[in-house]
Amino acid sequence: NNNNNRQQQQQQQTTTTTTTDNHPKPADCNMDAKLLNALNNGRKTRLKTTKQVNDRSAPMLKAGLDKKDIEKYHKDVQDTYVESWEPLLNQNGLTFRTSYLAMSKREAEVLVKAYENYEKLLKTTSYEDGTLSFDTFYTELVRNDPTFNQMRQSLQDKIEQCLKAFGCQKVFVKGSS
């Protein structure tokens, strides 16, 4: 009987499982011994019951947006513009003195078109061979587009106004929303 117990202990100590690649691995490396025994003896492991979960993380889609939804979206976007939050920083001295220059829709369209045309030019020419010059592009733009020329003059006037009002020698110009 002692011999049988020793043989069983030796067998338990050297029990291996075989994976699909036929490399033997010790059973205790892959599974807890109790779980392995339960599976080998045909016992079923009982899972805990779960609560019903109302998962609402999926996007809510509908055929179209009504006017109210579109207005809310535009307000949310506009709330992120610098014009909305800069006064809060400025009143506490947390940013530079700031002045704004309004731009019409037509002026914005002209500015976008000018940028797109310059990007096209960059793809077809290069600075290295001397065929591309921003100064030449800008000069032509101002000469040929009265709206762009008017924008240039409005910006120059605003810069001069800020230099005088703020009592400084330089200003930083940043395009925004």
C-alpha positions as CSV (number, residue, x, y, z in Angstrom):
1,N,0.0,0.0,0.0
2,N,2.9,2.3,0.8
3,N,4.4,1.5,-2.6
4,N,1.1,2.5,-4.3
5,N,1.0,5.8,-2.4
6,R,4.7,6.6,-3.3
7,Q,4.0,5.7,-7.0
8,Q,0.9,8.0,-7.0
9,Q,2.9,10.8,-5.4
10,Q,5.7,10.4,-8.0
11,Q,3.1,10.4,-10.7
12,Q,1.5,13.5,-9.4
13,Q,4.8,15.3,-9.2
14,T,5.8,14.4,-12.7
15,T,2.4,15.0,-14.3
16,T,2.7,17.1,-17.5
17,T,0.2,18.5,-19.9
18,T,0.8,18.6,-23.6
19,T,0.1,21.7,-25.7
20,T,-0.7,21.7,-29.4
21,D,3.0,22.1,-30.2
22,N,3.8,18.9,-28.3
23,H,6.1,20.6,-25.8
24,P,5.5,19.1,-22.3
25,K,4.9,21.7,-19.6
26,P,4.4,21.2,-15.9
27,A,0.7,21.2,-14.9
28,D,1.2,23.8,-12.2
29,C,2.6,26.4,-14.6
30,N,-0.7,26.6,-16.5
31,M,-3.5,26.0,-14.0
32,D,-4.2,25.9,-10.3
33,A,-4.0,22.3,-9.1
34,K,-7.5,22.3,-7.7
35,L,-8.9,23.5,-11.0
36,L,-7.0,20.9,-12.9
37,N,-8.2,18.2,-10.6
38,A,-11.8,19.4,-10.9
39,L,-11.6,19.4,-14.7
40,N,-9.9,16.0,-14.8
41,N,-12.6,14.5,-12.5
42,G,-15.4,15.9,-14.7
43,R,-16.7,18.4,-12.1
44,K,-18.2,21.6,-13.4
45,T,-17.1,24.9,-12.1
46,R,-20.0,27.2,-11.3
47,L,-19.9,30.8,-12.4
48,K,-21.2,33.6,-10.4
49,T,-24.4,35.2,-11.6
50,T,-24.1,38.7,-13.0
51,K,-26.3,41.7,-12.8
52,Q,-28.0,43.1,-15.9
53,V,-26.0,46.1,-17.1
54,N,-27.5,48.9,-19.1
55,D,-24.6,49.8,-21.5
56,R,-25.2,53.2,-23.1
57,S,-21.7,53.7,-24.4
58,A,-22.6,53.1,-28.0
59,P,-23.0,56.2,-30.1
60,M,-26.6,57.4,-30.6
61,L,-27.3,57.9,-34.2
62,K,-30.2,59.5,-36.0
63,A,-30.9,60.4,-39.6
64,G,-30.2,64.1,-39.3
65,L,-29.7,67.0,-36.9
66,D,-32.5,69.4,-36.2
67,K,-31.9,73.2,-36.0
68,K,-31.6,73.1,-32.2
69,D,-28.9,70.4,-32.4
70,I,-26.9,72.3,-35.0
71,E,-27.1,75.6,-32.9
72,K,-25.9,73.8,-29.8
73,Y,-23.0,72.2,-31.8
74,H,-21.9,75.6,-33.1
75,K,-22.2,77.2,-29.6
76,D,-20.1,74.4,-28.2
77,V,-17.4,74.9,-30.8
78,Q,-17.4,78.6,-30.5
79,D,-17.0,78.3,-26.7
80,T,-13.5,76.9,-27.4
81,Y,-12.4,79.9,-29.4
82,V,-9.8,82.2,-27.8
83,E,-12.3,85.1,-27.8
84,S,-14.4,83.2,-25.3
85,W,-11.7,82.4,-22.7
86,E,-9.0,85.1,-23.2
87,P,-10.8,87.8,-21.3
88,L,-10.9,85.6,-18.2
89,L,-7.1,85.2,-18.3
90,N,-6.4,88.8,-19.3
91,Q,-8.4,90.3,-16.4
92,N,-6.1,88.4,-14.0
93,G,-2.9,89.3,-15.8
94,L,-2.3,85.7,-16.9
95,T,-1.8,86.5,-20.6
96,F,-0.6,89.2,-22.9
97,R,-2.6,92.3,-23.7
98,T,-4.8,91.3,-26.6
99,S,-6.7,93.0,-29.3
100,Y,-8.9,91.4,-32.0
101,L,-9.4,92.2,-35.7
102,A,-12.7,90.9,-37.0
103,M,-12.7,89.1,-40.3
104,S,-15.7,88.7,-42.7
105,K,-16.6,85.4,-44.2
106,R,-15.4,86.6,-47.6
107,E,-12.0,87.6,-46.1
108,A,-11.7,84.1,-44.5
109,E,-12.5,82.4,-47.8
110,V,-9.8,84.6,-49.5
111,L,-7.3,83.7,-46.8
112,V,-8.0,80.0,-47.1
113,K,-7.8,80.1,-50.9
114,A,-4.4,81.9,-50.7
115,Y,-3.1,79.3,-48.3
116,E,-4.3,76.5,-50.6
117,N,-2.6,78.1,-53.6
118,Y,0.7,78.5,-51.7
119,E,0.5,74.8,-50.7
120,K,0.0,73.8,-54.4
121,L,3.0,76.0,-55.3
122,L,5.2,74.3,-52.6
123,K,4.4,70.9,-54.3
124,T,5.5,72.0,-57.7
125,T,8.5,74.2,-56.9
126,S,11.3,74.5,-54.4
127,Y,13.4,77.0,-52.6
128,E,16.6,75.3,-53.6
129,D,16.3,75.9,-57.3
130,G,15.2,79.5,-56.8
131,T,11.8,79.1,-58.5
132,L,9.9,79.6,-55.2
133,S,9.8,82.8,-53.2
134,F,7.2,83.6,-50.6
135,D,7.9,87.3,-51.2
136,T,7.0,86.9,-54.9
137,F,3.9,84.9,-54.1
138,Y,2.8,87.5,-51.5
139,T,3.4,90.4,-53.8
140,E,1.4,88.8,-56.5
141,L,-1.4,88.0,-54.1
142,V,-1.6,91.6,-52.8
143,R,-1.4,93.0,-56.3
144,N,-4.1,90.7,-57.8
145,D,-6.6,90.3,-55.0
146,P,-8.2,93.5,-53.7
147,T,-9.8,91.7,-50.8
148,F,-6.5,90.3,-49.7
149,N,-4.9,93.8,-50.1
150,Q,-7.7,95.3,-47.9
151,M,-7.0,92.6,-45.2
152,R,-3.3,93.4,-45.3
153,Q,-4.0,97.1,-44.8
154,S,-6.5,96.4,-41.9
155,L,-4.0,94.2,-40.2
156,Q,-1.3,96.8,-40.5
157,D,-3.6,99.5,-39.1
158,K,-4.5,97.2,-36.2
159,I,-0.8,96.5,-35.5
160,E,0.0,100.3,-35.4
161,Q,-3.0,100.9,-33.1
162,C,-1.7,98.2,-30.7
163,L,1.8,99.5,-30.7
164,K,0.6,102.9,-29.8
165,A,-2.1,101.8,-27.2
166,F,0.2,99.2,-25.5
167,G,3.3,101.4,-25.6
168,C,5.4,98.6,-27.0
169,Q,7.8,98.2,-29.9
170,K,6.7,94.8,-31.2
171,V,3.4,92.8,-31.3
172,F,2.7,89.1,-31.8
173,V,0.1,88.4,-34.5
174,K,-1.8,85.1,-34.3
175,G,-4.5,83.8,-36.5
176,S,-7.4,82.4,-34.5
177,S,-10.9,81.2,-34.9
